[in-house]
PDB file of C-alpha atoms in Angstrom:
ATOM      1  CA  UNK D   1      -5.659 -17.037 -36.114  1.00  0.00           C
ATOM      2  CA  UNK D   2      -6.669 -18.124 -39.623  1.00  0.00           C
ATOM      3  CA  UNK D   3      -8.730 -14.958 -40.032  1.00  0.00           C
ATOM      4  CA  UNK D   4      -5.858 -12.709 -38.916  1.00  0.00           C
ATOM      5  CA  UNK D   5      -3.322 -14.430 -41.171  1.00  0.00           C
ATOM      6  CA  UNK D   6      -5.776 -14.202 -44.070  1.00  0.00           C
ATOM      7  CA  UNK D   7      -6.294 -10.479 -43.533  1.00  0.00           C
ATOM      8  CA  UNK D   8      -2.540  -9.865 -43.327  1.00  0.00           C
ATOM      9  CA  UNK D   9      -1.939 -11.852 -46.528  1.00  0.00           C
ATOM     10  CA  UNK D  10      -4.642  -9.847 -48.286  1.00  0.00           C
ATOM     11  CA  UNK D  11      -3.127  -6.565 -47.091  1.00  0.00           C
ATOM     12  CA  UNK D  12       0.355  -7.662 -48.194  1.00  0.00           C
ATOM     13  CA  UNK D  13      -0.937  -8.575 -51.658  1.00  0.00           C
ATOM     14  CA  UNK D  14      -2.867  -5.307 -51.938  1.00  0.00           C
ATOM     15  CA  UNK D  15       0.220  -3.358 -50.914  1.00  0.00           C
ATOM     16  CA  UNK D  16       2.275  -5.058 -53.625  1.00  0.00           C
ATOM     17  CA  UNK D  17      -0.427  -4.624 -56.259  1.00  0.00           C
ATOM     18  CA  UNK D  18      -0.846  -0.902 -55.599  1.00  0.00           C
ATOM     19  CA  UNK D  19       2.717   0.104 -54.748  1.00  0.00           C
ATOM     20  CA  UNK D  20       5.723  -1.483 -56.403  1.00  0.00           C
ATOM     21  CA  UNK D  21       8.351  -0.432 -58.901  1.00  0.00           C
ATOM     22  CA  UNK D  22      11.137  -1.977 -60.907  1.00  0.00           C
ATOM     23  CA  UNK D  23      14.879  -1.629 -60.516  1.00  0.00           C
ATOM     24  CA  UNK D  24      16.235  -3.396 -63.589  1.00  0.00           C
ATOM     25  CA  UNK D  25      14.888  -6.957 -63.181  1.00  0.00           C
ATOM     26  CA  UNK D  26      14.260  -6.498 -59.449  1.00  0.00           C
ATOM     27  CA  UNK D  27      10.966  -5.504 -57.816  1.00  0.00           C
ATOM     28  CA  UNK D  28      10.855  -3.101 -54.883  1.00  0.00           C
ATOM     29  CA  UNK D  29       7.762  -3.403 -52.674  1.00  0.00           C
ATOM     30  CA  UNK D  30       6.753  -3.346 -49.034  1.00  0.00           C
ATOM     31  CA  UNK D  31       4.814  -6.590 -48.627  1.00  0.00           C
ATOM     32  CA  UNK D  32       7.471  -8.228 -46.433  1.00  0.00           C
ATOM     33  CA  UNK D  33       6.704  -5.753 -43.638  1.00  0.00           C
ATOM     34  CA  UNK D  34       3.089  -6.962 -43.462  1.00  0.00           C
ATOM     35  CA  UNK D  35       3.972 -10.638 -43.914  1.00  0.00           C
ATOM     36  CA  UNK D  36       6.496 -10.321 -41.080  1.00  0.00           C
ATOM     37  CA  UNK D  37       3.733  -9.178 -38.711  1.00  0.00           C
ATOM     38  CA  UNK D  38       2.160 -12.607 -39.166  1.00  0.00           C
ATOM     39  CA  UNK D  39       5.455 -14.243 -38.184  1.00  0.00           C
ATOM     40  CA  UNK D  40       5.877 -11.997 -35.153  1.00  0.00           C
ATOM     41  CA  UNK D  41       2.337 -12.690 -33.960  1.00  0.00           C
ATOM     42  CA  UNK D  42       2.141 -16.441 -34.496  1.00  0.00           C
ATOM     43  CA  UNK D  43       5.668 -17.696 -35.076  1.00  0.00           C
ATOM     44  CA  UNK D  44       7.903 -18.673 -38.018  1.00  0.00           C
ATOM     45  CA  UNK D  45       5.518 -21.240 -39.549  1.00  0.00           C
ATOM     46  CA  UNK D  46       2.812 -18.588 -39.871  1.00  0.00           C
ATOM     47  CA  UNK D  47       5.346 -16.321 -41.549  1.00  0.00           C
ATOM     48  CA  UNK D  48       6.384 -19.108 -43.924  1.00  0.00           C
ATOM     49  CA  UNK D  49       2.782 -19.888 -44.830  1.00  0.00           C
ATOM     50  CA  UNK D  50       1.966 -16.214 -45.384  1.00  0.00           C
ATOM     51  CA  UNK D  51       5.030 -15.764 -47.599  1.00  0.00           C
ATOM     52  CA  UNK D  52       3.942 -18.664 -49.804  1.00  0.00           C
ATOM     53  CA  UNK D  53       0.302 -17.532 -50.063  1.00  0.00           C
ATOM     54  CA  UNK D  54       1.216 -13.961 -51.027  1.00  0.00           C
ATOM     55  CA  UNK D  55       3.874 -15.064 -53.547  1.00  0.00           C
ATOM     56  CA  UNK D  56       1.483 -17.574 -55.126  1.00  0.00           C
ATOM     57  CA  UNK D  57      -1.356 -15.033 -55.309  1.00  0.00           C
ATOM     58  CA  UNK D  58       0.946 -12.525 -56.967  1.00  0.00           C
ATOM     59  CA  UNK D  59       2.127 -15.204 -59.404  1.00  0.00           C
ATOM     60  CA  UNK D  60      -1.388 -16.082 -60.616  1.00  0.00           C
ATOM     61  CA  UNK D  61      -2.615 -12.484 -60.859  1.00  0.00           C
ATOM     62  CA  UNK D  62      -0.431  -9.621 -62.059  1.00  0.00           C
ATOM     63  CA  UNK D  63       3.175 -10.845 -61.915  1.00  0.00           C
ATOM     64  CA  UNK D  64       5.092 -10.740 -65.205  1.00  0.00           C
ATOM     65  CA  UNK D  65       8.174 -12.607 -63.971  1.00  0.00           C
ATOM     66  CA  UNK D  66       6.707 -16.120 -64.056  1.00  0.00           C
ATOM     67  CA  UNK D  67       8.066 -18.940 -61.931  1.00  0.00           C
ATOM     68  CA  UNK D  68      11.283 -16.983 -61.394  1.00  0.00           C
ATOM     69  CA  UNK D  69       9.339 -14.222 -59.659  1.00  0.00           C
ATOM     70  CA  UNK D  70       7.379 -16.744 -57.597  1.00  0.00           C
ATOM     71  CA  UNK D  71      10.548 -18.381 -56.287  1.00  0.00           C
ATOM     72  CA  UNK D  72      12.382 -15.130 -55.592  1.00  0.00           C
ATOM     73  CA  UNK D  73       9.367 -13.503 -53.931  1.00  0.00           C
ATOM     74  CA  UNK D  74       8.846 -16.519 -51.720  1.00  0.00           C
ATOM     75  CA  UNK D  75      12.514 -16.772 -50.716  1.00  0.00           C
ATOM     76  CA  UNK D  76      12.712 -13.077 -49.857  1.00  0.00           C
ATOM     77  CA  UNK D  77       9.499 -12.978 -47.813  1.00  0.00           C
ATOM     78  CA  UNK D  78      10.182 -16.324 -46.142  1.00  0.00           C
ATOM     79  CA  UNK D  79      13.704 -15.396 -45.076  1.00  0.00           C
ATOM     80  CA  UNK D  80      12.465 -12.093 -43.702  1.00  0.00           C
ATOM     81  CA  UNK D  81       9.410 -13.364 -41.802  1.00  0.00           C
ATOM     82  CA  UNK D  82      10.702 -16.748 -40.629  1.00  0.00           C
ATOM     83  CA  UNK D  83      13.946 -15.450 -39.102  1.00  0.00           C
ATOM     84  CA  UNK D  84      12.226 -12.525 -37.402  1.00  0.00           C
ATOM     85  CA  UNK D  85       9.344 -14.680 -36.223  1.00  0.00           C
ATOM     86  CA  UNK D  86      11.653 -17.364 -34.821  1.00  0.00           C
ATOM     87  CA  UNK D  87      13.688 -14.897 -32.774  1.00  0.00           C
ATOM     88  CA  UNK D  88      10.682 -12.968 -31.482  1.00  0.00           C
ATOM     89  CA  UNK D  89       8.893 -16.206 -30.553  1.00  0.00           C
ATOM     90  CA  UNK D  90      11.499 -16.885 -27.867  1.00  0.00           C
ATOM     91  CA  UNK D  91      12.340 -13.288 -27.006  1.00  0.00           C
ATOM     92  CA  UNK D  92       9.174 -11.207 -26.839  1.00  0.00           C
ATOM     93  CA  UNK D  93      10.848  -8.087 -25.533  1.00  0.00           C
ATOM     94  CA  UNK D  94      11.733  -4.639 -26.829  1.00  0.00           C
ATOM     95  CA  UNK D  95      15.304  -5.733 -27.507  1.00  0.00           C
ATOM     96  CA  UNK D  96      14.022  -8.955 -29.047  1.00  0.00           C
ATOM     97  CA  UNK D  97      11.999  -6.972 -31.580  1.00  0.00           C
ATOM     98  CA  UNK D  98      15.067  -4.918 -32.528  1.00  0.00           C
ATOM     99  CA  UNK D  99      17.238  -8.022 -32.787  1.00  0.00           C
ATOM    100  CA  UNK D 100      14.654  -9.821 -34.930  1.00  0.00           C
ATOM    101  CA  UNK D 101      14.590  -6.854 -37.317  1.00  0.00           C
ATOM    102  CA  UNK D 102      18.372  -6.783 -37.667  1.00  0.00           C
ATOM    103  CA  UNK D 103      18.543 -10.551 -38.124  1.00  0.00           C
ATOM    104  CA  UNK D 104      15.816 -10.405 -40.792  1.00  0.00           C
ATOM    105  CA  UNK D 105      17.760  -7.781 -42.741  1.00  0.00           C
ATOM    106  CA  UNK D 106      20.928  -9.889 -42.706  1.00  0.00           C
ATOM    107  CA  UNK D 107      19.036 -13.072 -43.587  1.00  0.00           C
ATOM    108  CA  UNK D 108      17.258 -11.551 -46.595  1.00  0.00           C
ATOM    109  CA  UNK D 109      20.447  -9.952 -47.906  1.00  0.00           C
ATOM    110  CA  UNK D 110      22.392 -13.225 -47.681  1.00  0.00           C
ATOM    111  CA  UNK D 111      19.617 -15.441 -49.060  1.00  0.00           C
ATOM    112  CA  UNK D 112      18.825 -13.171 -51.994  1.00  0.00           C
ATOM    113  CA  UNK D 113      22.458 -12.730 -53.004  1.00  0.00           C
ATOM    114  CA  UNK D 114      22.835 -16.517 -53.089  1.00  0.00           C
ATOM    115  CA  UNK D 115      19.522 -16.938 -54.917  1.00  0.00           C
ATOM    116  CA  UNK D 116      20.510 -14.368 -57.538  1.00  0.00           C
ATOM    117  CA  UNK D 117      23.799 -16.158 -58.120  1.00  0.00           C
ATOM    118  CA  UNK D 118      22.076 -19.522 -58.557  1.00  0.00           C
ATOM    119  CA  UNK D 119      18.810 -18.601 -60.311  1.00  0.00           C
ATOM    120  CA  UNK D 120      19.223 -15.270 -62.133  1.00  0.00           C
ATOM    121  CA  UNK D 121      21.702 -16.567 -64.761  1.00  0.00           C
ATOM    122  CA  UNK D 122      19.040 -19.025 -65.980  1.00  0.00           C
ATOM    123  CA  UNK D 123      16.261 -16.415 -65.866  1.00  0.00           C
ATOM    124  CA  UNK D 124      18.205 -13.728 -67.736  1.00  0.00           C
ATOM    125  CA  UNK D 125      20.176 -16.087 -69.967  1.00  0.00           C
ATOM    126  CA  UNK D 126      23.542 -14.646 -68.942  1.00  0.00           C
ATOM    127  CA  UNK D 127      26.766 -15.958 -67.442  1.00  0.00           C
ATOM    128  CA  UNK D 128      27.074 -16.031 -63.675  1.00  0.00           C
ATOM    129  CA  UNK D 129      29.994 -13.606 -63.968  1.00  0.00           C
ATOM    130  CA  UNK D 130      27.577 -10.961 -65.257  1.00  0.00           C
ATOM    131  CA  UNK D 131      25.438 -11.392 -62.150  1.00  0.00           C
ATOM    132  CA  UNK D 132      28.501 -11.218 -59.907  1.00  0.00           C
ATOM    133  CA  UNK D 133      29.361  -7.857 -61.444  1.00  0.00           C
ATOM    134  CA  UNK D 134      25.956  -6.552 -60.312  1.00  0.00           C
ATOM    135  CA  UNK D 135      26.504  -7.455 -56.661  1.00  0.00           C
ATOM    136  CA  UNK D 136      28.356  -4.335 -55.378  1.00  0.00           C
ATOM    137  CA  UNK D 137      26.367  -1.702 -57.273  1.00  0.00           C
ATOM    138  CA  UNK D 138      22.885  -3.234 -57.593  1.00  0.00           C
ATOM    139  CA  UNK D 139      22.133  -6.516 -55.815  1.00  0.00           C
ATOM    140  CA  UNK D 140      23.770  -5.802 -52.458  1.00  0.00           C
ATOM    141  CA  UNK D 141      22.455  -2.235 -51.981  1.00  0.00           C
ATOM    142  CA  UNK D 142      19.027  -3.179 -53.345  1.00  0.00           C
ATOM    143  CA  UNK D 143      18.455  -6.147 -51.018  1.00  0.00           C
ATOM    144  CA  UNK D 144      20.064  -4.476 -48.027  1.00  0.00           C
ATOM    145  CA  UNK D 145      18.155  -1.211 -48.298  1.00  0.00           C
ATOM    146  CA  UNK D 146      14.871  -2.896 -49.214  1.00  0.00           C
ATOM    147  CA  UNK D 147      15.076  -5.158 -46.167  1.00  0.00           C
ATOM    148  CA  UNK D 148      16.079  -2.273 -43.878  1.00  0.00           C
ATOM    149  CA  UNK D 149      13.025  -0.314 -45.017  1.00  0.00           C
ATOM    150  CA  UNK D 150      10.757  -3.336 -44.524  1.00  0.00           C
ATOM    151  CA  UNK D 151      12.234  -4.040 -41.091  1.00  0.00           C
ATOM    152  CA  UNK D 152      11.621  -0.425 -40.070  1.00  0.00           C
ATOM    153  CA  UNK D 153       8.047  -0.593 -41.338  1.00  0.00           C
ATOM    154  CA  UNK D 154       7.467  -3.897 -39.544  1.00  0.00           C
ATOM    155  CA  UNK D 155       8.501  -2.439 -36.203  1.00  0.00           C
ATOM    156  CA  UNK D 156       6.457   0.657 -36.998  1.00  0.00           C
ATOM    157  CA  UNK D 157       3.171  -1.106 -37.755  1.00  0.00           C
ATOM    158  CA  UNK D 158       3.359  -4.151 -35.455  1.00  0.00           C
ATOM    159  CA  UNK D 159       1.862  -2.522 -32.360  1.00  0.00           C
ATOM    160  CA  UNK D 160      -0.934  -0.639 -34.164  1.00  0.00           C
ATOM    161  CA  UNK D 161      -1.891  -3.735 -36.155  1.00  0.00           C
ATOM    162  CA  UNK D 162      -2.007  -6.056 -33.144  1.00  0.00           C
ATOM    163  CA  UNK D 163      -4.003  -3.496 -31.168  1.00  0.00           C
ATOM    164  CA  UNK D 164      -6.473  -3.150 -34.041  1.00  0.00           C
ATOM    165  CA  UNK D 165      -6.992  -6.908 -34.169  1.00  0.00           C
ATOM    166  CA  UNK D 166      -7.378  -6.900 -30.381  1.00  0.00           C
ATOM    167  CA  UNK D 167     -10.160  -4.314 -30.550  1.00  0.00           C
ATOM    168  CA  UNK D 168     -11.923  -6.481 -33.127  1.00  0.00           C
ATOM    169  CA  UNK D 169     -11.696  -9.452 -30.768  1.00  0.00           C
ATOM    170  CA  UNK D 170      -9.475 -11.454 -33.117  1.00  0.00           C
ATOM    171  CA  UNK D 171      -6.489 -11.516 -30.776  1.00  0.00           C
ATOM    172  CA  UNK D 172      -5.960 -11.320 -27.044  1.00  0.00           C
ATOM    173  CA  UNK D 173      -5.628  -7.744 -25.800  1.00  0.00           C
ATOM    174  CA  UNK D 174      -2.576  -7.449 -23.564  1.00  0.00           C
ATOM    175  CA  UNK D 175      -2.206  -4.877 -20.816  1.00  0.00           C
ATOM    176  CA  UNK D 176       0.454  -2.289 -21.607  1.00  0.00           C
ATOM    177  CA  UNK D 177       3.468  -2.432 -19.302  1.00  0.00           C
ATOM    178  CA  UNK D 178       4.637   0.624 -17.431  1.00  0.00           C
ATOM    179  CA  UNK D 179       7.083   2.665 -19.493  1.00  0.00           C
ATOM    180  CA  UNK D 180       6.396   0.735 -22.689  1.00  0.00           C
ATOM    181  CA  UNK D 181       4.532   3.677 -24.220  1.00  0.00           C
ATOM    182  CA  UNK D 182       7.624   5.892 -24.281  1.00  0.00           C
ATOM    183  CA  UNK D 183       9.771   3.115 -25.686  1.00  0.00           C
ATOM    184  CA  UNK D 184       7.194   2.494 -28.390  1.00  0.00           C
ATOM    185  CA  UNK D 185       7.207   6.165 -29.375  1.00  0.00           C
ATOM    186  CA  UNK D 186      11.016   6.219 -29.478  1.00  0.00           C
ATOM    187  CA  UNK D 187      11.035   3.036 -31.551  1.00  0.00           C
ATOM    188  CA  UNK D 188       8.457   4.393 -33.995  1.00  0.00           C
ATOM    189  CA  UNK D 189      10.327   7.672 -34.452  1.00  0.00           C
ATOM    190  CA  UNK D 190      13.594   5.792 -34.949  1.00  0.00           C
ATOM    191  CA  UNK D 191      11.979   3.517 -37.529  1.00  0.00           C
ATOM    192  CA  UNK D 192      10.595   6.519 -39.416  1.00  0.00           C
ATOM    193  CA  UNK D 193      14.033   8.116 -39.536  1.00  0.00           C
ATOM    194  CA  UNK D 194      15.745   4.875 -40.621  1.00  0.00           C
ATOM    195  CA  UNK D 195      13.130   4.228 -43.308  1.00  0.00           C
ATOM    196  CA  UNK D 196      13.371   7.792 -44.647  1.00  0.00           C
ATOM    197  CA  UNK D 197      17.179   7.728 -44.743  1.00  0.00           C
ATOM    198  CA  UNK D 198      17.134   4.297 -46.405  1.00  0.00           C
ATOM    199  CA  UNK D 199      14.819   5.569 -49.134  1.00  0.00           C
ATOM    200  CA  UNK D 200      17.128   8.514 -49.805  1.00  0.00           C
ATOM    201  CA  UNK D 201      20.180   6.248 -49.937  1.00  0.00           C
ATOM    202  CA  UNK D 202      18.330   3.858 -52.227  1.00  0.00           C
ATOM    203  CA  UNK D 203      17.454   6.643 -54.664  1.00  0.00           C
ATOM    204  CA  UNK D 204      21.001   8.017 -54.535  1.00  0.00           C
ATOM    205  CA  UNK D 205      22.786   4.685 -55.032  1.00  0.00           C
ATOM    206  CA  UNK D 206      20.518   3.469 -57.813  1.00  0.00           C
ATOM    207  CA  UNK D 207      19.975   6.854 -59.447  1.00  0.00           C
ATOM    208  CA  UNK D 208      19.172   6.330 -63.099  1.00  0.00           C
ATOM    209  CA  UNK D 209      18.190   2.671 -62.659  1.00  0.00           C
ATOM    210  CA  UNK D 210      14.723   3.185 -61.160  1.00  0.00           C
ATOM    211  CA  UNK D 211      11.843   2.469 -63.522  1.00  0.00           C
ATOM    212  CA  UNK D 212       8.378   3.349 -62.166  1.00  0.00           C
TER     213      UNK D 212
END
């Protein structure tokens, strides 16, 4: 379990290091999808631990946002992985996976809006009213679309990742249930479509604000 969590944390950090971009003072990356796999496999505490390790590693390496970035990264990843991991822990079904993804999206959006209202004014040195003005056009669409994309990617990579660890002997290999193959294919195709549409909406809504 420690080895698997360590590998997932390393992959999440590598993903952030190689592929991230700025939207104003916000960072768009895909690490939450990999961190969430840890929570789905081993429960919410594993997701919480992974979120902290990845945020801390990013903080001491290449992050340029200081303690503010550490806190915001941790809150975002923790909300995403803990909520999804908690639901899936008690409902390890196809519908449970979908529900955990939806719940994770809502949790991240709510937590990050609150965190931006409380923390961002101090980080940017502006009044809270200025942050409130960013909610409808920047903060809400950014957090919502980012979490939708990460939720789609989580559902997309969960099965392949767990199977890969199973082949390596790091996790227990479970026998595939009858009919689960078709549902997995449908789920993966749906996630690809949702992720692609979310990216297009993200680019359209924040057109002119993206800084690579």
